[in-house]
Coordinates of C-alpha atoms in Angstrom, one line a residue:
M1 CA -0.9 -8.9 -17.4
S2 CA -2.0 -13.5 -22.6
N3 CA 0.7 -11.3 -20.7
F4 CA -2.3 -9.0 -19.9
V5 CA -4.0 -11.7 -17.9
P6 CA -2.4 -11.4 -14.5
V7 CA -4.0 -7.9 -14.0
M8 CA -7.2 -8.1 -15.7
K9 CA -10.1 -9.4 -14.8
R10 CA -11.8 -12.1 -17.0
F11 CA -14.4 -9.5 -18.4
A12 CA -14.1 -5.9 -19.1
V13 CA -16.1 -3.4 -16.9
R14 CA -18.5 -1.7 -19.2
I15 CA -18.8 2.0 -18.7
I16 CA -22.7 1.9 -18.7
L17 CA -22.4 -0.4 -15.6
A18 CA -19.7 1.8 -14.2
L19 CA -21.9 4.9 -14.4
A20 CA -24.9 2.9 -12.9
T21 CA -22.7 2.0 -9.9
V22 CA -21.4 5.3 -9.2
F23 CA -24.9 6.8 -9.4
S24 CA -26.3 4.1 -7.1
L25 CA -23.4 4.7 -4.5
V26 CA -24.3 8.4 -4.4
S27 CA -28.2 8.1 -4.5
G28 CA -30.0 8.0 -1.1
C29 CA -27.0 9.3 0.7
R30 CA -28.0 9.7 4.4
C31 CA -26.3 10.4 7.6
D32 CA -29.0 9.5 10.2
R33 CA -28.6 5.6 10.0
I34 CA -26.2 5.6 12.5
D35 CA -27.9 4.0 15.9
P36 CA -27.4 6.6 18.5
T37 CA -27.9 4.4 21.4
K38 CA -25.0 2.3 20.2
T39 CA -22.2 3.0 22.6
G40 CA -19.8 0.6 20.9
Y41 CA -19.0 -1.7 18.4
D42 CA -16.8 -5.3 18.6
R43 CA -14.9 -4.3 15.5
V44 CA -14.9 -2.2 12.6
M45 CA -13.0 -3.0 9.2
I46 CA -12.3 -0.3 6.9
L47 CA -11.5 -0.5 3.3
Y48 CA -10.1 2.6 2.3
S49 CA -10.1 2.5 -1.3
A50 CA -8.3 5.3 -3.0
G51 CA -9.2 4.8 -6.8
Y52 CA -9.3 8.0 -8.6
N53 CA -6.7 6.9 -10.7
S54 CA -5.6 4.5 -13.2
L55 CA -6.6 1.6 -10.9
R56 CA -10.3 2.6 -11.4
D57 CA -11.4 -0.6 -12.8
Y58 CA -9.7 -2.8 -10.6
L59 CA -10.8 -1.0 -7.4
Y60 CA -14.5 -1.2 -8.7
E61 CA -14.3 -5.1 -9.3
D62 CA -12.9 -5.2 -5.8
I63 CA -15.9 -3.8 -4.4
Q64 CA -18.0 -5.8 -6.5
D65 CA -16.2 -8.9 -5.2
L66 CA -16.8 -8.2 -1.7
K67 CA -20.5 -8.7 -2.0
N68 CA -19.7 -12.3 -2.9
G69 CA -18.0 -12.7 0.6
F70 CA -19.0 -12.4 4.1
A71 CA -20.9 -9.3 5.2
P72 CA -22.3 -8.8 9.0
G73 CA -25.9 -7.9 9.8
K74 CA -27.2 -4.5 9.9
N75 CA -27.4 -4.8 13.5
D76 CA -24.4 -6.9 13.9
S77 CA -21.7 -5.5 16.6
R78 CA -19.1 -6.0 13.8
V79 CA -19.0 -3.2 11.0
F80 CA -17.7 -3.3 7.5
L81 CA -17.0 0.1 6.1
V82 CA -15.6 1.1 2.7
V83 CA -14.4 4.6 1.8
S84 CA -14.2 4.9 -2.0
H85 CA -13.6 7.4 -4.8
L86 CA -13.8 6.1 -8.3
S87 CA -13.9 8.0 -11.6
V88 CA -16.5 7.4 -13.9
K89 CA -14.3 5.4 -16.0
R90 CA -10.7 4.8 -16.1
G91 CA -8.9 7.9 -17.7
D92 CA -11.8 10.2 -17.2
Y93 CA -10.7 12.6 -14.4
R94 CA -12.8 15.6 -15.8
T95 CA -16.2 14.1 -15.1
A96 CA -16.5 14.9 -11.3
T97 CA -17.3 12.3 -8.7
S98 CA -17.3 12.3 -4.9
P99 CA -15.8 10.1 -2.3
Q100 CA -18.5 7.9 -0.5
L101 CA -18.4 6.3 2.8
I102 CA -20.4 3.2 2.3
R103 CA -21.5 0.3 4.9
I104 CA -21.8 -3.3 3.6
Y105 CA -24.2 -5.3 5.5
N106 CA -26.2 -8.5 5.0
D107 CA -30.0 -7.5 5.0
K108 CA -32.2 -11.1 5.3
K109 CA -34.4 -9.9 2.6
R110 CA -32.4 -8.1 0.1
G111 CA -29.1 -9.8 0.5
V112 CA -25.5 -7.8 0.6
V113 CA -26.5 -4.4 0.8
L114 CA -24.1 -1.3 -0.2
D115 CA -25.5 1.5 1.9
T116 CA -24.0 5.0 1.2
L117 CA -23.9 6.9 4.5
R118 CA -22.1 10.1 3.4
T119 CA -20.8 11.8 0.4
Y120 CA -17.6 14.0 0.5
E121 CA -15.8 16.7 -1.5
G122 CA -11.9 16.5 -2.4
N123 CA -10.0 13.3 -2.9
L124 CA -9.1 10.5 -0.8
S125 CA -5.3 11.1 -1.1
D126 CA -5.5 14.2 0.7
K127 CA -4.3 14.0 4.3
S128 CA -6.7 16.5 5.8
R129 CA -9.6 14.7 3.9
M130 CA -8.4 11.2 4.8
N131 CA -8.3 12.4 8.6
S132 CA -11.7 13.9 8.4
I133 CA -13.3 10.7 6.9
L134 CA -11.7 8.3 9.4
S135 CA -12.4 10.8 12.4
D136 CA -16.1 10.7 11.3
I137 CA -15.7 6.6 11.4
K138 CA -14.1 6.9 14.7
R139 CA -17.1 9.1 16.2
Q140 CA -19.9 7.2 14.4
F141 CA -18.9 3.9 14.8
P142 CA -17.1 3.9 18.3
S143 CA -15.0 0.8 18.9
E144 CA -11.8 -0.4 20.8
H145 CA -11.0 -2.6 17.7
Y146 CA -10.4 -1.0 14.2
G147 CA -8.5 -2.2 11.4
M148 CA -7.9 -1.0 7.9
V149 CA -7.0 -2.3 4.3
F150 CA -5.6 0.4 2.2
S151 CA -5.9 -0.2 -1.5
S152 CA -4.2 2.1 -4.2
H153 CA -1.0 3.2 -5.8
A154 CA 2.1 3.4 -3.6
S155 CA 5.7 4.3 -3.7
G156 CA 6.9 3.5 0.1
W157 CA 8.7 5.6 1.7
M158 CA 9.5 8.0 -1.0
P159 CA 9.1 11.7 -1.1
V160 CA 6.2 13.0 -2.6
G161 CA 6.5 12.6 -6.6
Y162 CA 10.2 11.2 -6.5
Y163 CA 9.5 7.8 -7.6
D164 CA 7.5 8.9 -10.5
E165 CA 9.9 11.3 -11.9
P166 CA 13.2 11.5 -10.0
E167 CA 14.4 14.4 -12.7
Y168 CA 12.1 16.9 -11.2
F169 CA 14.1 16.7 -7.9
E170 CA 17.6 15.9 -9.0
P171 CA 19.1 17.0 -12.5
S172 CA 21.4 14.2 -12.6
Y173 CA 18.4 11.7 -13.6
S174 CA 17.5 14.1 -16.8
S175 CA 20.0 11.9 -19.0
G176 CA 22.0 15.1 -19.9
R177 CA 19.0 17.4 -20.3
K178 CA 19.0 20.7 -18.6
V179 CA 16.4 20.5 -15.6
T180 CA 16.1 22.6 -12.7
A181 CA 15.6 20.6 -9.5
R182 CA 11.9 21.2 -8.2
H183 CA 12.1 21.7 -4.6
D184 CA 9.2 24.2 -4.6
L185 CA 6.3 22.0 -5.6
P186 CA 2.9 22.8 -4.1
E187 CA 2.3 20.5 -1.0
G188 CA 0.7 17.4 -2.1
T189 CA 0.7 17.7 -5.6
Y190 CA 3.3 17.5 -8.3
P191 CA 2.8 16.9 -12.3
H192 CA 1.8 13.5 -13.3
V193 CA 1.1 11.5 -16.5
D194 CA 0.3 7.9 -16.2
P195 CA 3.2 6.1 -17.7
E196 CA 3.0 4.2 -20.9
L197 CA 3.5 0.5 -20.6
S198 CA 5.3 -1.8 -22.8
P199 CA 2.9 -4.1 -24.7
G200 CA 1.9 -6.9 -22.4
E201 CA 3.4 -5.3 -19.2
P202 CA 1.3 -5.7 -16.4
L203 CA -0.2 -2.7 -14.5
T204 CA 0.8 -2.4 -10.8
K205 CA 0.0 -0.2 -8.0
S206 CA 3.2 1.8 -8.1
L207 CA 2.0 5.2 -6.9
T208 CA 0.1 6.7 -4.1
M209 CA -1.7 9.2 -6.0
T210 CA -5.0 10.4 -7.3
N211 CA -5.4 12.2 -10.5
S212 CA -7.3 15.4 -11.4
V213 CA -7.2 17.4 -14.7
S214 CA -3.6 18.4 -14.4
T215 CA -2.0 17.1 -11.3
A216 CA -1.7 14.3 -9.2
T217 CA -2.2 14.0 -5.2
E218 CA 0.2 11.8 -3.3
M219 CA 0.8 11.8 0.7
E220 CA 4.2 11.5 2.4
L221 CA 4.5 8.4 4.5
V222 CA 4.4 10.8 7.7
D223 CA 1.5 12.5 6.6
F224 CA -0.4 9.2 5.8
C225 CA 0.6 7.9 9.4
N226 CA -0.6 11.1 11.0
A227 CA -3.9 11.3 9.3
I228 CA -5.2 8.0 11.1
P229 CA -6.9 9.2 14.1
M230 CA -7.4 5.9 15.7
H231 CA -5.2 2.9 16.7
L232 CA -5.6 0.0 14.4
D233 CA -5.3 -3.5 15.2
Y234 CA -4.1 -4.1 11.7
L235 CA -3.3 -2.1 8.4
L236 CA -3.0 -4.2 5.5
M237 CA -1.7 -2.3 2.4
D238 CA -2.8 -3.5 -1.0
A239 CA -0.2 -0.9 -2.5
C240 CA 3.3 -1.4 -4.2
L241 CA 6.3 -1.1 -2.4
S242 CA 5.0 -0.7 1.0
G243 CA 7.0 -3.3 2.6
G244 CA 10.0 -1.5 3.7
I245 CA 11.2 -1.2 7.6
E246 CA 10.8 2.6 7.1
V247 CA 7.1 2.3 6.4
A248 CA 6.5 -0.4 9.4
Y249 CA 8.9 1.5 11.7
E250 CA 6.9 4.7 11.0
L251 CA 3.5 3.1 11.4
K252 CA 4.3 0.9 15.0
D253 CA 2.7 3.4 16.8
V254 CA -0.2 3.4 14.7
C255 CA -0.9 -0.3 14.4
D256 CA -0.2 -3.6 16.2
Q257 CA 0.2 -5.4 12.7
V258 CA 1.1 -4.3 9.3
G259 CA 0.8 -6.6 6.2
F260 CA 2.4 -5.3 2.7
S261 CA 4.6 -6.1 -0.2
Q262 CA 8.1 -5.5 -0.6
A263 CA 7.9 -5.2 -4.6
E264 CA 5.2 -3.9 -6.7
I265 CA 1.5 -5.5 -6.4
L266 CA -0.3 -6.7 -9.5
A267 CA -3.5 -4.4 -10.0
D268 CA -5.5 -7.3 -9.2
G269 CA -4.4 -7.1 -5.7
F270 CA -5.5 -9.0 -2.5
N271 CA -8.4 -11.7 -2.7
Y272 CA -11.5 -9.6 -1.9
N273 CA -13.9 -12.4 -1.9
N274 CA -12.4 -13.7 1.2
L275 CA -11.0 -10.6 2.7
A276 CA -14.0 -9.5 5.2
G277 CA -14.5 -13.4 6.3
H278 CA -10.9 -13.4 7.5
L279 CA -11.1 -10.1 9.2
L280 CA -14.6 -9.8 10.5
G281 CA -16.0 -13.6 10.5
S282 CA -17.3 -15.2 13.6
G283 CA -13.6 -16.3 14.7
S284 CA -10.8 -14.0 15.6
V285 CA -9.2 -11.6 13.2
D286 CA -7.1 -13.8 10.8
T287 CA -4.4 -11.2 9.0
R288 CA -2.4 -14.1 8.2
S289 CA -5.0 -15.7 6.0
V290 CA -5.3 -12.5 4.1
V291 CA -1.7 -12.1 3.2
D292 CA -1.6 -16.2 2.5
D293 CA -4.4 -15.6 0.3
Y294 CA -2.4 -13.0 -1.7
Y295 CA 0.6 -15.0 -1.9
Q296 CA -1.0 -18.3 -2.7
K297 CA -3.1 -16.4 -5.4
Y298 CA 0.1 -15.7 -7.4
A299 CA 2.1 -18.6 -6.4
A300 CA -0.4 -21.0 -8.0
K301 CA -0.1 -19.3 -11.5
T302 CA 1.4 -21.4 -14.1
D303 CA 2.6 -18.3 -16.3
K304 CA 6.0 -16.9 -14.8
T305 CA 5.2 -13.3 -15.6
D306 CA 1.7 -13.9 -13.5
R307 CA 3.6 -15.6 -10.7
S308 CA 4.8 -12.6 -9.3
A309 CA 4.6 -11.5 -5.6
T310 CA 6.2 -10.8 -2.2
I311 CA 4.2 -10.3 1.1
S312 CA 4.8 -10.1 4.7
L313 CA 2.8 -9.6 8.0
V314 CA 5.0 -7.6 10.6
D315 CA 4.3 -7.4 14.4
C316 CA 5.0 -3.9 15.0
T317 CA 5.6 -4.3 18.7
Q318 CA 8.7 -6.1 18.0
L319 CA 10.4 -3.6 15.7
D320 CA 12.2 -1.4 18.7
A321 CA 14.4 -4.7 19.3
L322 CA 15.2 -5.0 15.5
A323 CA 16.0 -1.2 15.6
S324 CA 18.5 -1.8 18.5
V325 CA 20.2 -4.7 16.5
C326 CA 20.4 -2.9 13.4
R327 CA 21.6 0.3 15.0
T328 CA 24.5 -1.6 16.4
L329 CA 25.5 -3.1 13.1
F330 CA 24.9 0.2 10.9
T331 CA 27.6 1.7 13.3
K332 CA 30.0 -1.1 13.1
Y333 CA 29.6 -1.5 9.3
S334 CA 29.0 1.8 8.0
S335 CA 32.2 1.9 6.0
Q336 CA 31.3 -1.6 4.4
L337 CA 27.5 -0.2 3.9
D338 CA 29.0 2.9 1.9
N339 CA 31.2 0.6 -0.2
L340 CA 28.6 -2.2 -1.2
D341 CA 28.2 -3.4 -4.6
P342 CA 24.2 -3.0 -5.1
S343 CA 24.1 -5.5 -7.9
K344 CA 25.1 -8.0 -5.3
V345 CA 22.2 -7.4 -2.9
Q346 CA 18.8 -8.7 -3.3
R347 CA 16.5 -5.9 -4.8
F348 CA 12.8 -5.5 -5.0
Y349 CA 12.9 -3.0 -7.8
R350 CA 12.3 -2.7 -11.5
Y351 CA 13.9 -0.8 -14.1
E352 CA 16.0 2.0 -12.6
K353 CA 13.9 2.7 -9.4
H354 CA 16.6 1.6 -7.3
W355 CA 15.5 2.1 -3.6
F356 CA 14.2 -1.1 -2.3
Y357 CA 16.7 -3.9 -1.1
D358 CA 16.4 -6.7 1.3
L359 CA 17.2 -5.5 5.0
E360 CA 19.0 -8.8 5.8
D361 CA 20.9 -9.2 2.6
I362 CA 22.3 -5.9 2.8
L363 CA 23.8 -6.5 6.4
V364 CA 25.0 -9.9 5.0
K365 CA 27.0 -8.6 2.1
A366 CA 28.4 -5.9 4.3
G367 CA 30.2 -8.9 6.1
I368 CA 28.3 -9.5 9.6
N369 CA 29.6 -12.5 11.1
T370 CA 27.8 -15.5 12.1
E371 CA 26.9 -14.2 15.8
E372 CA 25.8 -11.0 14.3
R373 CA 23.7 -12.6 11.6
N374 CA 22.0 -14.8 14.4
S375 CA 21.3 -12.0 16.3
L376 CA 19.6 -10.1 13.3
S377 CA 17.8 -12.9 12.4
S378 CA 16.4 -13.7 15.8
A379 CA 14.9 -10.2 15.7
L380 CA 13.6 -10.6 12.3
N381 CA 12.0 -13.6 13.3
R382 CA 10.3 -11.9 16.2
C383 CA 8.9 -9.2 13.9
I384 CA 7.7 -11.4 11.0
L385 CA 4.7 -13.3 11.4
Y386 CA 4.4 -14.4 7.6
K387 CA 6.6 -13.8 4.6
G388 CA 6.0 -15.4 1.2
A389 CA 7.8 -14.5 -2.1
T390 CA 7.8 -16.4 -5.8
E391 CA 11.1 -17.1 -7.3
E392 CA 10.9 -14.1 -9.7
F393 CA 9.0 -10.8 -10.2
L394 CA 8.0 -9.9 -13.6
K395 CA 11.3 -10.8 -15.0
P396 CA 10.5 -10.2 -18.6
Y397 CA 9.7 -6.4 -17.7
G398 CA 12.7 -5.1 -16.1
G399 CA 12.0 -7.6 -12.9
F400 CA 14.4 -9.8 -11.1
A401 CA 15.0 -13.2 -9.4
I402 CA 14.2 -13.7 -5.6
N403 CA 17.0 -15.5 -4.1
T404 CA 16.6 -14.4 -0.6
F405 CA 13.8 -12.8 1.3
C406 CA 13.7 -11.6 5.0
G407 CA 10.2 -10.0 4.8
L408 CA 11.5 -6.1 4.8
S409 CA 13.1 -4.2 2.1
M410 CA 15.1 -1.1 3.2
Y411 CA 17.0 1.8 1.6
L412 CA 20.3 1.4 0.5
P413 CA 22.4 4.7 0.9
C414 CA 25.4 3.8 -1.2
N415 CA 23.0 3.5 -4.1
G416 CA 20.8 6.5 -3.2
S417 CA 21.5 10.1 -3.2
I418 CA 22.2 13.1 -1.2
Y419 CA 18.7 14.3 -1.7
L420 CA 17.1 11.1 -0.6
D421 CA 19.5 10.8 2.5
N422 CA 18.2 14.3 3.6
H423 CA 14.6 13.0 3.1
Y424 CA 15.7 9.9 4.8
K425 CA 16.7 11.4 8.0
D426 CA 13.2 12.7 9.0
L427 CA 11.9 9.3 9.1
A428 CA 11.6 7.5 12.4
W429 CA 13.7 4.4 11.3
D430 CA 17.0 6.5 10.8
K431 CA 16.2 8.3 13.8
A432 CA 16.2 5.1 15.7
T433 CA 19.3 3.5 13.8
G434 CA 21.6 6.3 12.2
L435 CA 21.5 4.6 9.1
V436 CA 22.5 7.6 6.8
D437 CA 23.8 10.0 9.8

């Protein structure tokens, strides 16, 4: 992101520094640092950084940036935890490292400390491992107020592996090659090779996966939701294509607020210098400032390629009312939805990944009347606490103009497939609205 600038830090991460950091995180691991007399904490913030993948350098630097921001004291009632798994260096998935649970606190003598509390086996993109680690946190740091920032690759509501290589699932994507549809992939894994980028093309967080020697691990949306054992005040997703109504509605019983991007996210992601200050500072939790920081960071860029961002913050408690409005409209306009021209609808995808469109614009282009549009807008306004979008998104690299933006993306069945429809029917959003029924 010259064009690499938007997604690359000012200085390259040197291998020797990376190795030193990995070893420092692993060393001194003890599990007896939790105060057994503590009955509860006011707030617990978790950064779940699943970076055993091509984002390794960026997520490493994110953790370093956290040290420049706010950190509570060791005996504070506010707790800042990082769950991290980084490869030794980007592209090296053969040298084994271990996921770590790290507590960040401010020591009066030593300054900001990264204290490794526990080392795990496995990888962070495995649903059982994620549940186990978060359950440890819930037990060791009891609180009525948890929040999580999730940082990794992601592909929204898509079936595991589909976004990366749809031809494994649907031979029609194979451009004439004879390919057998892969319906028998082992659970949680699929063949993966990091895609080659065009010269100057930005790296984005476009897959929820963790590399190993020969496979990549990815979680289904439903598994991701079920892996979270505590109720969250907020879930902020520093991950691509997560900003769909499908994701929000699946999460509505997991968290009160969700912040996410409808398009991809450039690999630099959120502003980690200010993150803990907004979420753990002396005032109230300020999720709005986190997503606004993200938007302003990219909106202020002078280069058009750099200036690429979509973001919104959603009140999940208001989603049932939106579902009710949409169900009525989906039923009434089912024929029009089946016959929409996708090229006329606001999109949030690049190249041929044509599964993410603006929810409101879909229904507007389907022909809803003024009264119905007002009802839809009212329901959306109650849900959307914040939204921001630049005028374009990575236009030189298969991108698009952003002419309208409601704050939520959605699947457009007329430009999907039978395979995707069948997967979609298992999502809570479709069960509530009957979009593809």
